[in-house]
PDB file of C-alpha atoms in Angstrom:
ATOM      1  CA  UNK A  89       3.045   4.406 -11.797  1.00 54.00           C
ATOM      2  CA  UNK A  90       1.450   2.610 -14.762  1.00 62.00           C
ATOM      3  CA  UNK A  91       2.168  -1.003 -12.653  1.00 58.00           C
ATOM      4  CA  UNK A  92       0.144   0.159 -10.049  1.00 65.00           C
ATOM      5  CA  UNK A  93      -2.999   1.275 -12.020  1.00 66.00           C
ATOM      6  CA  UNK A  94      -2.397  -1.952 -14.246  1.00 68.00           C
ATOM      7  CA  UNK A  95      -2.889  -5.047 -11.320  1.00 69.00           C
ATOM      8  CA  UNK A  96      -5.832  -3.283  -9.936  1.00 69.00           C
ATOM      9  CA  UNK A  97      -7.964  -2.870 -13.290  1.00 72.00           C
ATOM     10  CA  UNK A  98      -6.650  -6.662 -14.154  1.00 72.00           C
ATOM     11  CA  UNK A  99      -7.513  -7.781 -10.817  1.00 69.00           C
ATOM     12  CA  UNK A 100     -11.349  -5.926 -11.392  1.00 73.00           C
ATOM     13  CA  UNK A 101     -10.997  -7.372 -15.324  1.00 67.00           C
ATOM     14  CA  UNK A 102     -11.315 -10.665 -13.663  1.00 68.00           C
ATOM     15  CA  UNK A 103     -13.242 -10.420 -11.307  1.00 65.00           C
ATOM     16  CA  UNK A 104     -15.930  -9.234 -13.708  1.00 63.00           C
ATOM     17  CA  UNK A 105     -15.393 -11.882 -16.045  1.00 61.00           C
ATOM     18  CA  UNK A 106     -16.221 -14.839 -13.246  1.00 59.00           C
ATOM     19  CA  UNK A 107     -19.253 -12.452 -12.245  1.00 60.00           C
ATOM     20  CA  UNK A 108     -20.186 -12.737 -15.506  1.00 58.00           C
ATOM     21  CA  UNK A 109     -20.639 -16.249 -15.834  1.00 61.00           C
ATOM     22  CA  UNK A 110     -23.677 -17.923 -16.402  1.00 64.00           C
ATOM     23  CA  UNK A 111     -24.738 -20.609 -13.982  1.00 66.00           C
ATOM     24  CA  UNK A 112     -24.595 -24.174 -14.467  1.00 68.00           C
ATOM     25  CA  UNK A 113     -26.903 -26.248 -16.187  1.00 73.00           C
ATOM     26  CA  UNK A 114     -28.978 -28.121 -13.675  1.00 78.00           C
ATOM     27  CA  UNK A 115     -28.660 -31.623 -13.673  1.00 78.00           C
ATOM     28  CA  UNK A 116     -31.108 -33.680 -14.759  1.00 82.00           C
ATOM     29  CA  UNK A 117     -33.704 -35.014 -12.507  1.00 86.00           C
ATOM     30  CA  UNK A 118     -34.083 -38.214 -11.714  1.00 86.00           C
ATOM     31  CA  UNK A 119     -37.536 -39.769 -12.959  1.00 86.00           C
ATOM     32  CA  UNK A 120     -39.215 -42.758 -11.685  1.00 88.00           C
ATOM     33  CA  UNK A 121     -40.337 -45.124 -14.053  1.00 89.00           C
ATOM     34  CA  UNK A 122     -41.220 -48.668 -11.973  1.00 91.00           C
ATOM     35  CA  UNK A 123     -41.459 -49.771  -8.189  1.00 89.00           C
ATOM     36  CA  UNK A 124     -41.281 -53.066  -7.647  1.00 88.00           C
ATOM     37  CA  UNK A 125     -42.478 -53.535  -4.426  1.00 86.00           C
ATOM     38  CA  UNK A 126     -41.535 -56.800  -2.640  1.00 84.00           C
ATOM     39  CA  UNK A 127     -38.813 -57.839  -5.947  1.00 84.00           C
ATOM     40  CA  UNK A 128     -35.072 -56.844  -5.572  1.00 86.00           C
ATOM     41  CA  UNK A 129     -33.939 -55.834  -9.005  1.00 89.00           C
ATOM     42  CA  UNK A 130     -29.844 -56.622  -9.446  1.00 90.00           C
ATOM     43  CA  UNK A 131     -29.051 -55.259 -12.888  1.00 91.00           C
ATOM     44  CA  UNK A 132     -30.662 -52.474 -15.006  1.00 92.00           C
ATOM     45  CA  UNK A 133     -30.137 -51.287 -18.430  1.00 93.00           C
ATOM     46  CA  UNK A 134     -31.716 -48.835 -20.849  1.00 93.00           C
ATOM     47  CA  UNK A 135     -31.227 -48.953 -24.752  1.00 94.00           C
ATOM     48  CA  UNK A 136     -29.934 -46.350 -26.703  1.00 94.00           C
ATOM     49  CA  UNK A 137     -33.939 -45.880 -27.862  1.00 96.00           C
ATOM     50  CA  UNK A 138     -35.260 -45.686 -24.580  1.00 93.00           C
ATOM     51  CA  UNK A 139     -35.913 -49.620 -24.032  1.00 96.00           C
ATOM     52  CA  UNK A 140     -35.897 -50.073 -20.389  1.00 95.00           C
ATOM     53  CA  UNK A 141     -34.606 -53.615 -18.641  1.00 96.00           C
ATOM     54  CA  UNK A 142     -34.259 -55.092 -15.250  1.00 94.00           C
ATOM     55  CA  UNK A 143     -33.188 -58.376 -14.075  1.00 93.00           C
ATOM     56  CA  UNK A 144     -34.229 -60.207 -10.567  1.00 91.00           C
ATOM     57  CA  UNK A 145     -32.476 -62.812  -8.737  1.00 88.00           C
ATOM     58  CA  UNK A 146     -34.249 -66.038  -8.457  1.00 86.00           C
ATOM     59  CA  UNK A 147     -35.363 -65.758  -4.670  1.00 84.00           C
ATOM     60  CA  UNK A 148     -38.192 -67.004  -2.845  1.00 84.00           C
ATOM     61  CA  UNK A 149     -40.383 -64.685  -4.196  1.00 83.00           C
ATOM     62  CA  UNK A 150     -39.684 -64.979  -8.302  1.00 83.00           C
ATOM     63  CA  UNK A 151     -41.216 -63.601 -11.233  1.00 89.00           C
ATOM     64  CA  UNK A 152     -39.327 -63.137 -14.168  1.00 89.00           C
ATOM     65  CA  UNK A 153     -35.109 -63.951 -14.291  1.00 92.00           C
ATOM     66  CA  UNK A 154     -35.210 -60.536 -16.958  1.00 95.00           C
ATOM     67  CA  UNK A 155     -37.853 -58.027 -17.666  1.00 95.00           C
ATOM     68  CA  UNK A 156     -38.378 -55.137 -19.829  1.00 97.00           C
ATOM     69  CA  UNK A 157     -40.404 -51.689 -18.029  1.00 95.00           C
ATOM     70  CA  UNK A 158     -43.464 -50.554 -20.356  1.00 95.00           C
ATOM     71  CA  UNK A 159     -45.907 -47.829 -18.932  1.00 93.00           C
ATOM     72  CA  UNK A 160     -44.107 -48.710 -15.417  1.00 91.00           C
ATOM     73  CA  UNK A 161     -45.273 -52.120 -15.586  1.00 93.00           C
ATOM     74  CA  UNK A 162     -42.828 -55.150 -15.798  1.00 92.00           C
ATOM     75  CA  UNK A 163     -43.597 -58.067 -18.329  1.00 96.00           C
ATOM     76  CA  UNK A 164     -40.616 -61.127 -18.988  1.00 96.00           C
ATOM     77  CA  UNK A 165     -38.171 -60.382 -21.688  1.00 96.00           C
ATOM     78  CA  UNK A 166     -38.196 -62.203 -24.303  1.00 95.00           C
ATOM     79  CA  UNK A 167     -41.246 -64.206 -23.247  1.00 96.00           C
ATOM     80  CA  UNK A 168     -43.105 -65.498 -20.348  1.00 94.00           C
ATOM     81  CA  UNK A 169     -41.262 -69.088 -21.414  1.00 93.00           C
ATOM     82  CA  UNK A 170     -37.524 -67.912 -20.912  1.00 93.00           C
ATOM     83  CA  UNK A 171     -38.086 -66.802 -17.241  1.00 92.00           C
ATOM     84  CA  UNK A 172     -39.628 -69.704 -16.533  1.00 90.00           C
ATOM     85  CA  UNK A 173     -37.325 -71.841 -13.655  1.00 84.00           C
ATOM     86  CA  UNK A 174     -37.131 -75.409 -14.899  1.00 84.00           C
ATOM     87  CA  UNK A 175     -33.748 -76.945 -14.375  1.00 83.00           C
ATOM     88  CA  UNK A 176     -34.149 -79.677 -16.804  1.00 87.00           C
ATOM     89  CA  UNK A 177     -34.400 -76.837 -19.255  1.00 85.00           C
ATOM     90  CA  UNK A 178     -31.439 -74.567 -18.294  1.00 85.00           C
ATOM     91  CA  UNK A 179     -30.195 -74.296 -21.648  1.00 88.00           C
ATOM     92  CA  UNK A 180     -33.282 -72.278 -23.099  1.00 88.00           C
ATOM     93  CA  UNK A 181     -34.702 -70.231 -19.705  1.00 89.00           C
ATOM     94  CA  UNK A 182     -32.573 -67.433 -17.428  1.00 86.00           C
ATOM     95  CA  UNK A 183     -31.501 -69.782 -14.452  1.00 82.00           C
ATOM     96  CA  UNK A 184     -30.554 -66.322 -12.597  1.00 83.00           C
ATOM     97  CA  UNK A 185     -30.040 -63.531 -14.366  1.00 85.00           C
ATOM     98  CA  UNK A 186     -27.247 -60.975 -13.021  1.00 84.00           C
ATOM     99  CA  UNK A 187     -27.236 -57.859 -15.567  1.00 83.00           C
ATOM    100  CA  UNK A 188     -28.259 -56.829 -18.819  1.00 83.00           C
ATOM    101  CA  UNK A 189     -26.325 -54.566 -20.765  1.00 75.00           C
TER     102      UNK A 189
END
């Protein structure tokens, strides 16, 4: 007699207990921070601080080789020199940048 009062209140224990459950944290949302129109970024990375960067192929249409975001707005990382495309330089500009990490 006791085994048959003792699975049912189990079974409503837990059941209760996975009632009682909170739900699950949502997951964060995803946030745009840059569009980059008519530019096909390849690699992306983000510092432990926050520090945004993206890197572009060197296409056709070329900008910068690597780039860091700022207010949404792309400007060449390090400086404007290094993404420069001059193959007689190779050694001190990004000839075509694939990721960033």
């Amino acid at each position: 007699m006791k085994l048959k009062l003792l699975l049912p209140i189990t079974f409503i224990m837990m059941n209760l207990q996975v009632f009682a459950q909170n739900d699950p944290p949502e997951s964060p949302k995803l946030i745009e921070v840059a569009s980059f129109d008519h530019y096909q970024p390849i690699g992306t990375a983000i510092t432990k601080s926050g520090r945004i960067f993206v890197t572009f192929p060197r296409n056709k249409i070329y900008e910068y080789g690597v780039a860091e975001i700022t207010n949404g707005q792309k400007k060449p990382y390090p400086d404007a020199e290094w993404n420069r495309y001059d193959s007689l330089q190779a050694a001190n500009r990004f000839m075509n940048a694939q990721a960033v990490w």
